[in-house]
Amino acid sequence: MWLIFATITVLLWGTSETIFKKVSTIEKHSVLKLISYNGIMLGICALIFMLITRTQMNLEIIKTYLPVALIYIVSMFCTYKAMTLVKVSILSPLQNSSCAITTILCIILLRQEVGIPQIIAIAVIIIAMILLSINKDEVLRLESGDKEADERNAKRAYLLYLKGIAFALGYWLLDGIGSFMDDYTLEADLSAEQVIIAYSLIYGVIGIICAIIVKYKERDYKFIKIKDNKLKLLGTLVETAGQYTYIYAFAFGDAAIASPYIAAYSIVTVILSRIFLKEKLKKKQWILIGLILVGLITLSI
């Protein structure tokens, strides 16, 4: 059963990630806007889901899941920030190798067992991540005829790229820890329904706070103007659906297996970004991304 939920999650999140990259900009409050849309949508869906399933909720449950939820929300801030600086076809495989962190923690702390191929896969993922992170092929050089100006522009572009990679690695670490804590929480304390509702309600509160901040900073901005925000709304709906299938994938399977399988949604992202965003990569980048994806698939076997 976990495989069905995990596969649906892969398709949904690969699609939503491509949509969010499409709408991401370098405007000052773009990250807060994405968090507000996601949070408010999740909060609304959580209330509906809670009424339909009649799931018992109380403040103690919210308190129990609060640390995990905050880790995930901060990781989402990191990924939205990175999207403004790095191609999503590079960003997605890099970030989603966070399952290596999850697998390591599950082995050490939960005594879940993996084989030699999985251990090798973790090593391959980490090496490929390092090489992809320091890849200067991503820098756009502006040929202005002024050598010093070109060097300054190249240096600035590379620093921005490294900044994006730093945010991506922040997501990598936090999401890996969050996924591990999800598995631990599901095994020890809460049901899958309580987890998704608690997470969504907490995210909803954060979303409302972000919306208030954006409205204060940009008084003319209209959140409910569908014409201008239809892609954000579509991405949010797809992302939200993925959150529900994701938590059930963890409820029915071990995080050591489910996490790397779901992380393979990067394959969907890379394909869609090539088709719809026209992102182009160097041969070296394709090889490194391929190694990461092979590692992810190996971890899920």
Short mmCIF file of C-alpha atoms in Angstrom, two decimals:
data_model
loop_
_atom_site.label_atom_id
_atom_site.label_comp_id
_atom_site.label_asym_id
_atom_site.label_seq_id
_atom_site.Cartn_x
_atom_site.Cartn_y
_atom_site.Cartn_z
CA MET A 1 0.00 0.00 0.00
CA TRP A 2 2.85 2.41 0.80
CA LEU A 3 4.09 2.08 -2.79
CA ILE A 4 0.80 3.38 -4.21
CA PHE A 5 0.79 6.44 -1.95
CA ALA A 6 4.51 7.03 -2.56
CA THR A 7 4.10 6.88 -6.35
CA ILE A 8 1.23 9.36 -6.30
CA THR A 9 3.36 11.64 -4.12
CA VAL A 10 6.22 11.42 -6.64
CA LEU A 11 3.97 12.58 -9.48
CA LEU A 12 2.31 15.35 -7.47
CA TRP A 13 5.47 16.83 -5.99
CA GLY A 14 7.43 16.66 -9.23
CA THR A 15 4.64 18.68 -10.83
CA SER A 16 4.28 21.20 -8.00
CA GLU A 17 8.03 21.80 -7.82
CA THR A 18 8.11 22.66 -11.53
CA ILE A 19 5.16 25.03 -11.09
CA PHE A 20 6.77 26.79 -8.13
CA LYS A 21 9.98 27.27 -10.11
CA LYS A 22 7.91 28.79 -12.90
CA VAL A 23 6.39 31.39 -10.57
CA SER A 24 9.46 31.99 -8.40
CA THR A 25 11.08 35.37 -8.88
CA ILE A 26 13.76 37.41 -7.20
CA GLU A 27 11.24 39.96 -5.91
CA LYS A 28 11.68 40.72 -2.24
CA HIS A 29 8.66 38.88 -0.83
CA SER A 30 8.23 36.01 -3.29
CA VAL A 31 9.21 33.38 -0.71
CA LEU A 32 6.79 34.72 1.90
CA LYS A 33 4.02 34.69 -0.71
CA LEU A 34 4.62 31.04 -1.56
CA ILE A 35 4.70 30.07 2.12
CA SER A 36 1.48 31.99 2.77
CA TYR A 37 -0.37 30.32 -0.12
CA ASN A 38 0.85 26.86 0.87
CA GLY A 39 0.18 27.36 4.55
CA ILE A 40 -3.32 28.77 4.20
CA MET A 41 -4.32 26.07 1.69
CA LEU A 42 -2.98 23.32 3.96
CA GLY A 43 -4.77 24.82 6.95
CA ILE A 44 -8.12 24.92 5.15
CA CYS A 45 -7.72 21.35 3.87
CA ALA A 46 -6.75 20.17 7.37
CA LEU A 47 -9.96 21.53 8.88
CA ILE A 48 -12.05 19.82 6.18
CA PHE A 49 -10.10 16.57 6.55
CA MET A 50 -10.48 16.65 10.34
CA LEU A 51 -14.26 17.03 10.06
CA ILE A 52 -14.58 14.26 7.45
CA THR A 53 -12.40 11.73 9.30
CA ARG A 54 -13.51 12.86 12.78
CA THR A 55 -9.91 12.71 13.89
CA GLN A 56 -9.40 13.59 17.54
CA MET A 57 -7.14 16.61 17.95
CA ASN A 58 -6.00 18.60 20.96
CA LEU A 59 -3.28 21.05 21.94
CA GLU A 60 -1.08 18.24 23.26
CA ILE A 61 -0.97 16.66 19.77
CA ILE A 62 -0.10 20.02 18.21
CA LYS A 63 2.62 20.50 20.83
CA THR A 64 4.04 17.02 20.17
CA TYR A 65 4.35 17.59 16.42
CA LEU A 66 5.38 21.27 16.60
CA PRO A 67 9.18 20.66 16.43
CA VAL A 68 8.83 18.44 13.35
CA ALA A 69 6.46 20.87 11.64
CA LEU A 70 8.78 23.84 12.24
CA ILE A 71 11.71 21.90 10.79
CA TYR A 72 9.71 21.18 7.64
CA ILE A 73 8.47 24.77 7.31
CA VAL A 74 11.99 26.20 7.62
CA SER A 75 13.14 23.66 5.02
CA MET A 76 10.41 24.91 2.67
CA PHE A 77 11.66 28.46 3.15
CA CYS A 78 15.11 27.24 2.12
CA THR A 79 13.88 25.51 -1.03
CA TYR A 80 11.75 28.46 -2.16
CA LYS A 81 14.72 30.77 -1.64
CA ALA A 82 17.02 28.43 -3.56
CA MET A 83 14.55 28.28 -6.46
CA THR A 84 15.18 31.95 -7.21
CA LEU A 85 18.90 31.30 -7.67
CA VAL A 86 19.42 27.77 -9.07
CA LYS A 87 17.89 25.73 -11.91
CA VAL A 88 15.26 23.39 -10.52
CA SER A 89 16.68 20.50 -12.56
CA ILE A 90 19.85 20.84 -10.45
CA LEU A 91 18.13 21.90 -7.25
CA SER A 92 15.63 19.04 -7.02
CA PRO A 93 18.07 16.08 -7.14
CA LEU A 94 20.44 17.92 -4.82
CA GLN A 95 17.81 18.67 -2.19
CA ASN A 96 15.98 15.39 -2.37
CA SER A 97 19.04 13.34 -1.61
CA SER A 98 18.12 14.34 1.96
CA CYS A 99 16.83 10.77 2.20
CA ALA A 100 20.46 9.81 2.80
CA ILE A 101 20.25 11.68 6.13
CA THR A 102 16.94 9.97 6.91
CA THR A 103 18.32 6.53 6.12
CA ILE A 104 21.43 7.07 8.24
CA LEU A 105 19.36 8.23 11.23
CA CYS A 106 16.92 5.32 10.82
CA ILE A 107 19.81 2.85 10.80
CA ILE A 108 21.52 4.35 13.84
CA LEU A 109 18.58 5.28 16.04
CA LEU A 110 15.66 3.07 14.92
CA ARG A 111 17.79 -0.01 14.14
CA GLN A 112 16.30 -0.34 10.65
CA GLU A 113 18.53 -2.49 8.43
CA VAL A 114 19.91 -1.76 4.94
CA GLY A 115 22.37 -3.66 2.76
CA ILE A 116 25.79 -2.90 1.30
CA PRO A 117 24.29 -1.49 -1.97
CA GLN A 118 22.37 1.11 0.05
CA ILE A 119 25.51 2.13 1.94
CA ILE A 120 27.38 2.54 -1.36
CA ALA A 121 24.43 4.54 -2.72
CA ILE A 122 24.68 7.00 0.17
CA ALA A 123 28.39 7.53 -0.55
CA VAL A 124 27.72 8.05 -4.28
CA ILE A 125 24.95 10.56 -3.53
CA ILE A 126 27.13 12.63 -1.20
CA ILE A 127 30.10 12.69 -3.63
CA ALA A 128 27.85 13.66 -6.56
CA MET A 129 26.24 16.37 -4.43
CA ILE A 130 29.61 17.92 -3.62
CA LEU A 131 30.71 17.92 -7.26
CA LEU A 132 27.39 19.37 -8.42
CA SER A 133 27.49 22.07 -5.75
CA ILE A 134 30.89 23.44 -6.80
CA ASN A 135 30.14 23.27 -10.54
CA LYS A 136 31.14 26.58 -12.14
CA ASP A 137 29.45 25.68 -15.43
CA GLU A 138 26.27 27.15 -13.95
CA VAL A 139 27.73 30.66 -13.96
CA LEU A 140 26.58 32.95 -16.75
CA ARG A 141 29.44 35.03 -18.08
CA LEU A 142 28.46 38.36 -19.59
CA GLU A 143 30.76 39.30 -22.46
CA SER A 144 30.74 43.09 -22.37
CA GLY A 145 34.19 43.62 -23.80
CA ASP A 146 35.40 44.84 -20.44
CA LYS A 147 37.52 42.07 -18.93
CA GLU A 148 37.35 43.41 -15.37
CA ALA A 149 33.58 43.91 -15.59
CA ASP A 150 33.16 40.40 -16.98
CA GLU A 151 35.19 38.95 -14.11
CA ARG A 152 33.14 40.88 -11.55
CA ASN A 153 29.89 39.72 -13.13
CA ALA A 154 31.11 36.12 -13.25
CA LYS A 155 32.19 36.28 -9.61
CA ARG A 156 28.86 37.80 -8.56
CA ALA A 157 26.93 35.16 -10.53
CA TYR A 158 28.92 32.36 -8.90
CA LEU A 159 28.40 33.80 -5.42
CA LEU A 160 24.64 33.92 -6.07
CA TYR A 161 24.79 30.32 -7.29
CA LEU A 162 26.64 29.28 -4.12
CA LYS A 163 24.05 31.15 -2.05
CA GLY A 164 21.33 29.13 -3.75
CA ILE A 165 23.27 25.91 -3.13
CA ALA A 166 23.64 26.86 0.55
CA PHE A 167 19.86 27.19 0.87
CA ALA A 168 19.46 23.87 -0.98
CA LEU A 169 21.80 22.18 1.49
CA GLY A 170 19.80 23.73 4.33
CA TYR A 171 16.73 22.00 2.94
CA TRP A 172 18.74 18.80 2.47
CA LEU A 173 19.69 18.66 6.13
CA LEU A 174 16.39 19.81 7.63
CA ASP A 175 14.17 17.66 5.42
CA GLY A 176 16.26 14.58 6.20
CA ILE A 177 15.90 15.19 9.93
CA GLY A 178 12.19 15.95 9.54
CA SER A 179 11.53 12.73 7.61
CA PHE A 180 13.28 10.72 10.31
CA MET A 181 11.27 12.42 13.05
CA ASP A 182 8.09 11.72 11.05
CA ASP A 183 8.79 7.99 11.09
CA TYR A 184 9.70 8.06 14.78
CA THR A 185 6.53 10.03 15.65
CA LEU A 186 4.27 7.72 13.63
CA GLU A 187 5.77 4.66 15.31
CA ALA A 188 5.67 6.07 18.81
CA ASP A 189 2.89 8.57 19.37
CA LEU A 190 0.56 9.84 16.64
CA SER A 191 -1.60 8.45 13.85
CA ALA A 192 -1.05 9.46 10.22
CA GLU A 193 -4.23 11.57 10.34
CA GLN A 194 -3.13 13.42 13.46
CA VAL A 195 0.29 14.12 11.94
CA ILE A 196 -1.00 15.64 8.69
CA ILE A 197 -3.63 17.71 10.50
CA ALA A 198 -1.15 18.98 13.10
CA TYR A 199 1.41 19.86 10.42
CA SER A 200 -1.18 21.59 8.25
CA LEU A 201 -2.65 23.64 11.08
CA ILE A 202 0.79 24.78 12.22
CA TYR A 203 1.74 25.62 8.63
CA GLY A 204 -1.60 27.42 8.29
CA VAL A 205 -0.78 29.72 11.21
CA ILE A 206 2.67 30.44 9.71
CA GLY A 207 0.99 31.08 6.34
CA ILE A 208 -1.38 33.63 7.87
CA ILE A 209 1.52 35.39 9.59
CA CYS A 210 3.44 35.54 6.27
CA ALA A 211 0.34 36.87 4.49
CA ILE A 212 -0.01 39.65 7.07
CA ILE A 213 3.66 40.58 6.65
CA VAL A 214 3.33 40.68 2.84
CA LYS A 215 0.15 42.75 3.03
CA TYR A 216 1.85 45.18 5.39
CA LYS A 217 4.85 45.50 3.07
CA GLU A 218 2.82 45.55 -0.17
CA ARG A 219 -0.54 47.10 0.55
CA ASP A 220 -1.69 46.81 -3.08
CA TYR A 221 -1.01 43.06 -3.31
CA LYS A 222 -4.18 40.94 -3.66
CA PHE A 223 -3.90 37.31 -2.55
CA ILE A 224 -7.33 36.32 -3.85
CA LYS A 225 -6.87 37.74 -7.34
CA ILE A 226 -6.96 34.40 -9.16
CA LYS A 227 -5.97 35.79 -12.57
CA ASP A 228 -2.58 36.95 -11.27
CA ASN A 229 -2.00 34.02 -8.92
CA LYS A 230 -3.49 31.01 -10.73
CA LEU A 231 -0.15 29.20 -11.04
CA LYS A 232 0.59 29.72 -7.33
CA LEU A 233 -2.86 28.35 -6.47
CA LEU A 234 -2.45 25.37 -8.81
CA GLY A 235 0.98 24.57 -7.39
CA THR A 236 -0.39 24.87 -3.86
CA LEU A 237 -3.27 22.48 -4.58
CA VAL A 238 -0.94 19.88 -6.10
CA GLU A 239 1.57 20.29 -3.25
CA THR A 240 -1.19 19.90 -0.65
CA ALA A 241 -2.49 16.70 -2.23
CA GLY A 242 1.06 15.36 -2.12
CA GLN A 243 1.31 16.08 1.60
CA TYR A 244 -1.58 13.73 2.33
CA THR A 245 -0.31 10.87 0.15
CA TYR A 246 3.18 11.41 1.60
CA ILE A 247 2.18 10.91 5.21
CA TYR A 248 0.24 7.73 4.36
CA ALA A 249 3.26 6.37 2.50
CA PHE A 250 5.22 6.74 5.75
CA ALA A 251 2.40 5.27 7.82
CA PHE A 252 2.33 2.06 5.72
CA GLY A 253 6.09 1.69 5.16
CA ASP A 254 9.50 2.28 6.76
CA ALA A 255 11.06 5.72 6.25
CA ALA A 256 14.33 4.03 5.27
CA ILE A 257 12.56 2.79 2.11
CA ALA A 258 9.71 5.25 1.56
CA SER A 259 11.85 8.38 1.90
CA PRO A 260 14.35 7.64 -0.91
CA TYR A 261 11.59 6.36 -3.20
CA ILE A 262 9.58 9.58 -2.79
CA ALA A 263 12.75 11.64 -3.23
CA ALA A 264 12.95 10.19 -6.72
CA TYR A 265 10.24 12.67 -7.71
CA SER A 266 13.28 14.63 -8.86
CA ILE A 267 13.06 12.51 -12.02
CA VAL A 268 9.63 13.99 -12.71
CA THR A 269 10.92 17.49 -11.95
CA VAL A 270 13.93 17.14 -14.27
CA ILE A 271 11.73 15.90 -17.13
CA LEU A 272 9.08 18.60 -16.67
CA SER A 273 11.66 21.38 -16.28
CA ARG A 274 13.25 20.31 -19.55
CA ILE A 275 9.87 20.31 -21.34
CA PHE A 276 8.16 23.36 -19.85
CA LEU A 277 10.98 25.52 -18.45
CA LYS A 278 13.46 24.77 -21.26
CA GLU A 279 16.28 24.27 -18.76
CA LYS A 280 19.50 23.03 -20.34
CA LEU A 281 22.33 21.26 -18.54
CA LYS A 282 25.92 20.40 -19.36
CA LYS A 283 26.91 16.76 -19.92
CA LYS A 284 28.82 16.74 -16.62
CA GLN A 285 25.73 17.98 -14.78
CA TRP A 286 23.54 15.29 -16.36
CA ILE A 287 26.03 12.62 -15.24
CA LEU A 288 26.10 13.90 -11.65
CA ILE A 289 22.30 14.18 -11.51
CA GLY A 290 22.08 10.68 -12.95
CA LEU A 291 24.36 9.35 -10.20
CA ILE A 292 22.20 10.99 -7.53
CA LEU A 293 19.02 9.55 -9.02
CA VAL A 294 20.58 6.07 -9.29
CA GLY A 295 21.56 6.39 -5.64
CA LEU A 296 18.01 7.39 -4.68
CA ILE A 297 16.53 4.44 -6.56
CA THR A 298 19.07 2.08 -4.97
CA LEU A 299 18.11 3.29 -1.50
CA SER A 300 14.46 2.49 -2.19
CA ILE A 301 15.13 -1.13 -3.24
#
